[in-house]
Coordinates of C-alpha atoms in Angstrom, one line a residue:
X1 CA 29.9 83.3 157.3
X2 CA 28.8 86.8 156.2
X3 CA 29.3 88.9 153.2
X4 CA 32.7 90.2 154.5
X5 CA 34.0 86.6 154.6
X6 CA 32.8 85.9 150.9
X7 CA 34.5 89.3 149.9
X8 CA 37.7 88.0 151.9
X9 CA 37.4 84.9 149.9
X10 CA 37.2 86.4 146.4
X11 CA 40.0 88.8 147.4
X12 CA 42.2 86.0 148.5
X13 CA 41.5 84.0 145.4
X14 CA 42.5 87.4 143.6
X15 CA 45.8 87.7 145.5
X16 CA 46.4 83.9 144.8
X17 CA 45.9 84.4 141.0
X18 CA 47.8 87.4 140.7
X19 CA 50.8 85.9 142.6
X20 CA 50.8 82.7 140.5
X21 CA 50.8 84.7 137.2
X22 CA 53.4 87.1 138.6
X23 CA 55.6 84.2 139.8
X24 CA 55.0 82.1 136.7
X25 CA 55.7 84.8 134.0
X26 CA 58.9 85.8 136.0
X27 CA 60.2 82.4 136.1
X28 CA 59.5 82.0 132.2
X29 CA 61.6 85.0 131.7
X30 CA 64.3 84.1 133.7
X31 CA 64.4 80.7 131.8
X32 CA 64.6 82.4 128.6
X33 CA 65.0 80.4 125.5
X34 CA 66.2 77.3 127.5
X35 CA 62.5 76.2 127.5
X36 CA 62.1 76.0 123.8
X37 CA 65.8 74.6 123.3
X38 CA 65.1 71.9 125.9
X39 CA 61.8 70.8 124.1
X40 CA 63.6 70.6 120.9
X41 CA 66.2 68.3 122.1
X42 CA 63.5 65.7 123.0
X43 CA 63.9 62.3 121.3
X44 CA 61.0 59.8 120.8
X45 CA 62.1 58.5 124.2
X46 CA 58.6 58.8 126.2
X47 CA 60.4 58.9 129.9
X48 CA 62.7 61.6 128.6
X49 CA 59.5 63.5 127.3
X50 CA 58.0 62.5 130.7
X51 CA 60.9 64.0 132.9
X52 CA 61.2 67.2 130.7
X53 CA 57.4 68.1 131.0
X54 CA 57.6 67.6 134.8
X55 CA 60.9 69.7 135.1
X56 CA 59.6 72.5 132.8
X57 CA 56.3 72.7 134.6
X58 CA 58.0 72.9 137.9
X59 CA 60.5 75.5 136.8
X60 CA 57.5 77.8 135.3
X61 CA 54.9 76.6 137.9
X62 CA 51.7 76.4 135.4
X63 CA 50.8 73.4 133.6
X64 CA 48.3 75.7 131.8
X65 CA 51.1 77.7 130.2
X66 CA 52.9 74.5 129.3
X67 CA 50.1 73.2 127.3
X68 CA 49.5 76.3 125.7
X69 CA 52.9 76.4 124.7
X70 CA 52.8 72.8 123.2
X71 CA 49.7 74.0 121.1
X72 CA 51.7 77.0 119.7
X73 CA 54.8 74.8 118.8
X74 CA 52.8 72.1 117.1
X75 CA 50.8 74.7 115.3
X76 CA 53.9 76.3 114.3
X77 CA 55.2 73.1 112.9
X78 CA 58.1 73.1 115.5
X79 CA 56.9 69.8 117.1
X80 CA 55.0 66.7 116.3
X81 CA 51.9 65.6 117.9
X82 CA 53.5 62.3 119.3
X83 CA 56.4 64.7 121.1
X84 CA 53.7 66.2 123.3
X85 CA 52.2 63.3 124.8
X86 CA 54.8 62.5 127.3
X87 CA 55.3 66.2 128.0
X88 CA 51.7 66.6 128.8
X89 CA 51.8 63.6 131.3
X90 CA 54.9 65.2 132.9
X91 CA 53.5 68.5 133.1
X92 CA 50.4 67.0 135.3
X93 CA 53.1 65.4 137.6
X94 CA 54.9 68.7 137.9
X95 CA 51.9 71.0 138.8
X96 CA 51.4 68.8 141.9
X97 CA 54.4 70.6 143.7
X98 CA 52.2 73.7 144.2
X99 CA 49.6 71.6 146.3
X100 CA 52.8 70.5 148.5
X101 CA 54.0 73.9 149.1
X102 CA 50.4 74.9 149.9
X103 CA 50.1 72.2 152.3
X104 CA 52.6 74.0 154.5
X105 CA 49.7 76.3 155.7
X106 CA 48.3 73.5 157.8
X107 CA 51.6 72.9 159.8
X108 CA 51.2 72.8 163.5
X109 CA 54.1 72.5 166.0
X110 CA 55.6 74.3 169.1
X111 CA 58.9 74.1 167.4
X112 CA 60.3 77.4 166.4
X113 CA 62.0 75.8 163.2
X114 CA 58.9 73.9 162.1
X115 CA 56.9 77.1 162.4
X116 CA 59.2 79.0 160.2
X117 CA 58.2 76.5 157.6
X118 CA 54.7 77.9 157.7
X119 CA 54.1 80.3 154.7
X120 CA 52.3 82.9 157.0
X121 CA 55.5 83.2 159.0
X122 CA 58.2 83.4 156.1
X123 CA 56.1 84.9 153.4
X124 CA 56.8 88.6 154.7
X125 CA 60.4 88.1 154.8
X126 CA 60.4 86.8 151.2
X127 CA 58.1 89.9 150.2
X128 CA 60.7 92.1 151.7
X129 CA 63.6 90.7 150.0
X130 CA 61.5 90.6 146.8
X131 CA 60.6 94.3 147.0
X132 CA 64.1 95.3 147.9
X133 CA 65.5 93.4 144.8
X134 CA 62.8 95.0 142.6
X135 CA 63.4 98.5 143.9
X136 CA 67.2 98.6 144.5
X137 CA 68.8 96.3 141.9
X138 CA 70.1 97.6 138.7
X139 CA 70.3 94.2 136.9
X140 CA 67.2 92.9 135.2
X141 CA 67.9 89.4 136.3
X142 CA 67.9 90.3 140.0
X143 CA 64.6 92.2 139.4
X144 CA 63.2 89.0 137.8
X145 CA 64.0 87.0 141.0
X146 CA 62.6 89.9 143.1
X147 CA 59.2 89.5 141.2
X148 CA 59.3 85.8 141.7
X149 CA 60.0 86.1 145.5
X150 CA 57.1 88.9 145.5
X151 CA 54.7 86.6 143.6
X152 CA 55.2 83.9 145.7
X153 CA 54.4 85.9 148.9
X154 CA 51.5 87.3 147.4
X155 CA 50.1 83.9 146.4
X156 CA 50.8 82.6 150.2
X157 CA 48.9 85.8 151.5
X158 CA 46.1 84.9 149.1
X159 CA 46.0 81.3 150.6
X160 CA 46.0 82.6 154.0
X161 CA 43.1 84.8 153.4
X162 CA 41.3 82.0 151.9
X163 CA 41.7 79.9 154.8
X164 CA 40.7 82.6 157.3
X165 CA 37.5 83.3 155.1
X166 CA 36.2 79.8 154.9
X167 CA 37.3 79.0 158.8
X168 CA 33.7 79.9 160.1
X169 CA 32.1 77.5 157.8
X170 CA 33.2 74.7 160.3
X171 CA 30.6 76.1 162.8
X172 CA 27.7 76.6 160.2
X173 CA 25.2 73.5 160.6
X174 CA 24.0 74.0 156.9
X175 CA 27.8 73.9 155.5
X176 CA 27.8 70.1 156.7
X177 CA 24.4 69.5 155.1
X178 CA 25.7 71.2 151.9
X179 CA 28.9 69.0 151.9
X180 CA 26.8 65.8 152.0
X181 CA 25.9 66.3 148.1
X182 CA 29.7 65.6 147.7
X183 CA 29.2 62.2 148.9
X184 CA 28.1 61.5 145.0
X185 CA 31.5 61.1 143.5
X186 CA 30.2 62.2 139.9
X187 CA 29.0 65.6 141.4
X188 CA 32.2 66.0 143.0
X189 CA 34.1 65.5 139.6
X190 CA 31.9 67.7 138.0
X191 CA 32.1 70.5 140.7
X192 CA 35.9 70.2 140.4
X193 CA 36.0 70.3 136.8
X194 CA 33.6 73.3 136.5
X195 CA 35.2 75.3 139.3
X196 CA 38.8 74.8 137.9
X197 CA 37.5 75.6 134.2
X198 CA 35.9 78.9 135.4
X199 CA 39.1 80.2 137.1
X200 CA 41.3 78.5 134.7
X201 CA 43.9 77.3 137.5
X202 CA 44.1 73.8 138.9
X203 CA 46.6 75.2 141.6
X204 CA 44.1 77.9 142.8
X205 CA 41.2 75.3 143.0
X206 CA 43.5 72.8 144.9
X207 CA 44.3 75.7 147.1
X208 CA 40.6 76.5 147.8
X209 CA 40.0 72.9 148.6
X210 CA 42.9 72.7 150.9
X211 CA 41.5 75.8 152.6
X212 CA 38.3 74.1 153.0
X213 CA 39.9 71.0 154.3
X214 CA 41.6 72.8 157.2
X215 CA 38.0 73.3 158.7
X216 CA 37.9 69.6 159.2
X217 CA 34.6 69.2 157.2
X218 CA 36.1 67.6 154.1
X219 CA 36.5 63.8 153.9
X220 CA 38.8 61.7 151.7
X221 CA 35.6 60.4 150.0
X222 CA 34.5 64.1 149.1
X223 CA 38.0 65.3 148.2
X224 CA 39.2 62.6 145.9
X225 CA 36.5 63.2 143.3
X226 CA 37.0 66.7 143.2
X227 CA 40.8 66.4 142.9
X228 CA 40.2 64.4 139.9
X229 CA 37.6 66.8 138.4
X230 CA 40.1 69.6 138.9
X231 CA 42.5 67.7 136.6
X232 CA 40.0 67.7 134.0
X233 CA 38.8 71.2 134.4
X234 CA 42.6 72.5 134.0
X235 CA 42.2 71.3 130.4
X236 CA 39.9 74.4 129.6
X237 CA 42.7 76.7 128.8
X238 CA 44.3 74.4 126.3
X239 CA 40.6 73.7 124.8
X240 CA 40.6 77.6 124.4
X241 CA 43.9 77.9 123.0
X242 CA 43.1 75.4 120.4
X243 CA 40.3 77.5 118.7
X244 CA 41.6 78.6 115.3
X245 CA 44.7 76.5 115.0
X246 CA 45.4 73.7 112.8
X247 CA 44.0 70.4 113.3
X248 CA 47.2 68.8 114.6
X249 CA 47.5 71.5 117.0
X250 CA 43.9 71.0 118.2
X251 CA 44.7 67.3 118.9
X252 CA 47.2 68.3 121.6
X253 CA 44.3 69.9 123.6
X254 CA 42.4 66.6 122.7
X255 CA 45.1 64.4 124.2
X256 CA 45.2 66.5 127.2
X257 CA 41.8 66.3 128.1
X258 CA 41.5 62.7 127.0
X259 CA 44.3 61.8 129.2
X260 CA 42.6 63.3 132.4
X261 CA 39.0 62.0 131.6
X262 CA 40.4 58.3 130.8
X263 CA 42.6 58.5 134.1
X264 CA 39.6 59.8 136.2
X265 CA 37.3 57.0 134.9
X266 CA 39.9 54.2 135.6
X267 CA 40.9 55.6 139.0
X268 CA 37.6 56.3 140.2
X269 CA 36.1 53.0 138.9
X270 CA 39.1 51.1 140.7
X271 CA 38.9 53.1 144.0
X272 CA 35.0 52.8 144.5
X273 CA 34.9 49.1 143.5
X274 CA 37.8 48.5 146.1
X275 CA 35.8 50.7 148.4
X276 CA 32.6 48.5 148.0
X277 CA 34.5 45.3 148.5
X278 CA 37.2 46.2 151.2
X279 CA 35.3 49.1 152.9
X280 CA 38.1 51.6 153.1
X281 CA 38.4 52.9 156.9
X282 CA 39.8 56.3 156.0
X283 CA 37.1 57.3 153.4
X284 CA 35.2 59.2 156.0
X285 CA 37.9 60.5 157.9
X286 CA 38.7 64.3 157.5
X287 CA 41.4 65.0 155.0
X288 CA 44.0 67.7 155.7
X289 CA 46.1 70.0 153.3
X290 CA 49.0 67.3 153.2
X291 CA 46.2 64.6 152.4
X292 CA 44.8 66.5 149.3
X293 CA 48.4 67.2 147.9
X294 CA 49.2 63.4 148.4
X295 CA 46.0 62.5 146.6
X296 CA 46.6 65.0 144.0
X297 CA 50.2 63.5 143.3
X298 CA 49.0 59.9 143.6
X299 CA 46.3 60.3 140.9
X300 CA 48.6 62.1 138.6
X301 CA 51.3 59.6 139.1
X302 CA 49.1 56.5 138.7
X303 CA 47.3 58.0 135.6
X304 CA 50.6 58.6 133.9
X305 CA 51.9 55.0 134.8
X306 CA 48.7 53.4 133.3
X307 CA 48.7 55.5 130.3
X308 CA 52.3 56.3 129.2
X309 CA 52.6 52.9 127.5
X310 CA 49.5 53.8 125.5
X311 CA 50.8 57.1 124.2
X312 CA 50.4 56.0 120.7
X313 CA 46.9 54.8 121.1
X314 CA 46.0 58.5 122.9
X315 CA 47.4 60.0 119.5
X316 CA 45.3 57.8 117.3
X317 CA 42.4 58.7 119.4
X318 CA 43.0 62.4 119.1
X319 CA 43.3 62.0 115.2
X320 CA 39.9 60.2 115.2
X321 CA 38.5 62.8 117.3
X322 CA 39.9 65.4 115.1
X323 CA 40.0 64.2 111.8
X324 CA 42.0 65.5 109.0
X325 CA 40.7 67.2 105.8
X326 CA 41.6 66.0 102.3
X327 CA 43.5 69.3 101.3
X328 CA 46.6 70.3 103.2
X329 CA 46.4 72.7 106.0
X330 CA 48.1 75.9 106.3
X331 CA 49.7 76.4 109.8
X332 CA 50.6 79.6 111.3
X333 CA 53.9 81.1 110.4
X334 CA 54.5 82.0 113.9
X335 CA 51.9 81.3 116.4
X336 CA 50.4 84.0 118.5
X337 CA 49.9 81.7 121.5
X338 CA 53.7 81.4 122.0
X339 CA 53.6 85.2 123.0
X340 CA 52.4 84.0 126.4
X341 CA 56.0 82.6 126.9
X342 CA 58.0 85.4 125.2
X343 CA 61.2 83.6 125.8
X344 CA 60.0 80.7 123.6
X345 CA 58.6 82.9 121.1
X346 CA 62.0 84.7 120.6
X347 CA 63.7 81.5 120.3
X348 CA 61.2 80.5 117.6
X349 CA 62.1 83.8 115.9
X350 CA 65.8 82.9 116.1
X351 CA 65.0 79.7 114.2
X352 CA 62.9 81.5 111.8
X353 CA 65.3 84.1 111.1
X354 CA 68.2 81.2 110.5
X355 CA 65.8 79.9 107.8
X356 CA 65.4 83.4 106.4
X357 CA 69.3 83.7 106.4
X358 CA 69.7 80.4 104.6
X359 CA 66.9 81.5 101.8
X360 CA 69.1 84.7 101.3
X361 CA 72.2 83.1 101.0
X362 CA 71.0 80.5 98.5
X363 CA 69.5 83.2 96.4
X364 CA 72.5 85.2 96.2
X365 CA 74.4 82.1 95.0
X366 CA 71.8 81.4 92.5
X367 CA 71.8 84.7 91.2
X368 CA 75.7 84.8 90.8
X369 CA 75.2 81.2 88.7
X370 CA 72.8 83.4 86.2
X371 CA 76.1 85.3 85.5
X372 CA 77.8 82.4 84.4
X373 CA 74.9 80.8 82.3
X374 CA 71.5 82.0 82.3
X375 CA 68.8 79.7 83.3
X376 CA 65.0 80.4 83.2
X377 CA 64.1 77.8 85.9
X378 CA 66.9 79.5 88.0
X379 CA 65.2 82.8 87.6
X380 CA 61.8 81.5 88.5
X381 CA 63.4 80.1 91.8
X382 CA 65.2 83.5 92.5
X383 CA 61.9 85.6 92.3
X384 CA 60.2 82.9 94.3
X385 CA 62.7 83.3 97.2
X386 CA 62.5 86.9 97.0
X387 CA 58.6 86.7 97.8
X388 CA 59.6 84.5 100.6
X389 CA 62.1 86.8 101.9
X390 CA 59.7 89.8 101.9
X391 CA 57.0 87.5 103.7
X392 CA 59.6 86.3 106.3
X393 CA 60.6 90.3 106.8
X394 CA 57.1 91.4 107.1
X395 CA 55.9 88.7 109.7
X396 CA 59.0 88.4 111.6
X397 CA 59.2 92.0 112.0
X398 CA 55.7 92.3 113.1
X399 CA 55.9 89.3 115.4
X400 CA 59.1 90.5 117.0
X401 CA 57.6 94.0 117.5
X402 CA 54.6 92.2 119.6
X403 CA 57.1 90.4 121.6
X404 CA 58.8 93.6 122.7
X405 CA 55.7 94.9 124.1
X406 CA 55.2 92.0 126.4
X407 CA 57.7 92.0 129.7
X408 CA 60.7 90.4 128.5
X409 CA 64.2 90.5 130.1
X410 CA 67.2 92.6 129.1
X411 CA 68.9 89.8 127.4
X412 CA 65.7 88.9 125.4
X413 CA 65.3 92.6 124.3
X414 CA 68.8 92.6 123.1
X415 CA 68.0 89.6 121.1
X416 CA 64.9 91.1 119.6
X417 CA 66.8 94.3 118.4
X418 CA 69.5 92.0 117.0
X419 CA 67.0 90.0 115.0
X420 CA 65.1 93.1 114.0
X421 CA 68.3 94.4 112.2
X422 CA 69.4 91.1 110.9
X423 CA 65.8 90.3 108.8
X424 CA 66.3 93.9 107.2
X425 CA 69.9 92.8 106.3
X426 CA 68.6 89.5 104.9
X427 CA 65.9 91.3 102.7
X428 CA 68.3 93.4 101.3
X429 CA 70.5 90.8 100.3
X430 CA 67.7 89.2 98.5
X431 CA 67.3 92.6 96.8
X432 CA 70.9 92.4 95.7
X433 CA 70.4 89.0 94.3
X434 CA 67.3 90.0 92.2
X435 CA 69.5 93.1 91.0
X436 CA 72.3 90.5 89.8
X437 CA 69.5 88.4 88.3
X438 CA 68.3 91.7 86.2
X439 CA 71.9 92.3 85.1
X440 CA 72.3 88.7 84.0
X441 CA 68.9 89.0 82.0
X442 CA 70.4 92.1 80.3
X443 CA 73.6 90.4 79.5
X444 CA 71.6 87.6 77.9
X445 CA 69.0 89.7 75.9
X446 CA 71.8 91.9 74.5
X447 CA 74.1 89.1 73.9
X448 CA 76.7 90.7 75.9
X449 CA 79.8 89.2 77.8
X450 CA 82.8 90.5 79.7
X451 CA 86.1 90.2 78.0
X452 CA 88.4 87.3 79.1
X453 CA 90.7 89.5 81.2
X454 CA 87.4 91.1 82.9
X455 CA 85.8 87.7 83.5
X456 CA 89.1 86.3 85.0
X457 CA 88.8 89.4 87.7
X458 CA 85.2 88.8 88.2
X459 CA 86.0 85.0 89.1
X460 CA 88.4 86.1 91.6
X461 CA 86.0 88.6 93.2
X462 CA 83.1 86.1 93.3
X463 CA 85.5 83.4 95.0
X464 CA 86.3 86.1 97.6
X465 CA 82.7 87.1 98.0
X466 CA 81.6 83.7 98.3
X467 CA 84.1 82.5 101.0
X468 CA 83.1 85.8 103.1
X469 CA 79.4 85.0 102.6
X470 CA 79.9 81.5 103.6
X471 CA 81.6 82.7 106.9
X472 CA 79.2 85.4 107.6
X473 CA 75.9 83.3 107.2
X474 CA 77.3 80.2 109.0
X475 CA 78.6 82.2 112.0
X476 CA 75.2 83.8 112.1
X477 CA 73.1 80.6 112.2
X478 CA 75.5 79.0 114.7
X479 CA 75.9 82.1 116.8
X480 CA 79.5 81.8 116.7
X481 CA 81.5 84.8 117.7
X482 CA 84.8 83.4 116.9
X483 CA 84.1 82.6 113.2
X484 CA 82.2 86.2 112.9
X485 CA 85.6 87.8 113.9
X486 CA 87.0 86.3 110.5
X487 CA 84.5 88.2 108.2
X488 CA 85.5 91.7 108.6
X489 CA 89.2 91.1 107.7
X490 CA 87.9 89.2 104.5
X491 CA 85.5 92.1 103.8
X492 CA 88.1 94.7 103.8
X493 CA 90.2 92.4 101.2
X494 CA 87.1 92.2 99.0
X495 CA 87.0 96.2 99.3
X496 CA 90.5 96.4 98.1
X497 CA 89.8 93.8 95.3
X498 CA 86.9 95.6 94.2
X499 CA 88.9 98.9 94.0
X500 CA 91.8 97.2 92.0
X501 CA 89.5 95.5 89.4
X502 CA 87.7 99.0 89.0
X503 CA 91.0 100.6 88.3
X504 CA 92.0 97.9 85.8
X505 CA 88.5 98.1 84.1
X506 CA 88.9 101.9 83.7
X507 CA 92.3 101.4 82.2
X508 CA 90.9 98.9 79.6
X509 CA 88.2 101.3 78.7
X510 CA 90.5 104.2 78.3
X511 CA 92.0 102.0 75.5
X512 CA 88.8 100.9 74.3
X513 CA 86.5 104.0 74.3
X514 CA 84.0 102.9 71.9
X515 CA 82.9 100.3 74.5
X516 CA 82.3 102.4 77.6
X517 CA 80.4 99.9 79.6
X518 CA 83.1 97.1 79.4
X519 CA 80.5 95.0 77.6
X520 CA 80.1 94.4 73.8
X521 CA 78.7 91.8 71.4
X522 CA 80.4 88.7 71.4
X523 CA 82.9 89.5 68.5
X524 CA 86.6 88.3 69.1
X525 CA 88.0 91.5 67.7
X526 CA 86.5 93.2 70.4
X527 CA 87.8 91.5 73.5
X528 CA 89.0 93.6 76.5

């Protein structure tokens, strides 16, 4: 193996990682907000969480992205630590699919149809279809599919490069001597963990191990500890993402690494104890790409079966390792880590915008109540809510702008635009509430009030406005187009009502020119 083989190996790894990233990001984009909505629908049922974790990881082809997403959701207060444990376990199982796909590279057969299953044979066709979709399609969804296919083909090409680069190792006498060091299981676990931690992709490290296995120099005894170490190494991404987050979010990363370390200790102890007693005949046999995929899956399934009943104990362990402080923690308004999965970040922005809508709606109703009977405590609440709305607009606006700078689908882009317009509208509604509050304060300070006739007309207007506002806010929060269609006719009615009330008020003013504002001290003789 010369310098060119080393360069080919590095290039193959680069293609592999790039293809994995392209495929994963495009899958996330196509999934849209469904990922986040699915996670929110989880119950305390650990089996359902497990299935969801496996399914979402298979969908986005990245357990690291799944874990980082969980850290961000916990840090934003959307999920509790206990909800993430089953998802993390399921994610470990879901990520094994990549190893099974890569194992097809070692397929050997004279049958034409079986040969078509080899990635090196069907990847060029997939790449061609993907490029055609990217270049020729006008629909964003089809272009996303094209990116997925192109990313998969690049990934498989990288795997092929790595396989060809390491194939000369089988004939090197020094390589066999080097591999004898891997007979030490602890060293194998350490190498697997460190290498996976460096490249931050268990799929890539498993792929390299499968490429080495095709040389026939890797035995089951060498591969199994490395596979276990790879599961520990993949936790590095979650650990890095937990820097600077709330303690509860850091516990997500601790649960992930505790799960893999405990599973490795148990499985390694049982496996080598069994080998000492029964002397497994296969332990020195060469392992193939399929064998590595099988061992990878078995390890994650067994670890999950063993530790799933102890999910609460894992949560307590994380709480012990990451202790809470006596004072309350301030968690992020919207966690920047969610930007790695823009569709999830947008879905969180929708939830935050709905919360802003509720604050704006409540504030306007409070301000209207001030017109009936002024209350200082209500004034304090109105002003506090106005500060909240300003914070919502500032942080949501900046966050949405950041999201738009990432590669998002056309549907997500439209959603970002809708949210940006909406938060501006809600902030203005808050300003109107403050204006009403100031008017109510002036009425109280100057001891002024409307006449009975004007008061009755104002009550009619408030009732119409309240009904219109209730429909508008409820349709926005529920994303109900049918209800939203009822708002505009009501708004036109309100406009007509306002014009009619204005004309009547002007007529009263003409009869009472001494009171041009329609407001006066509370004297019975001056009623309009």
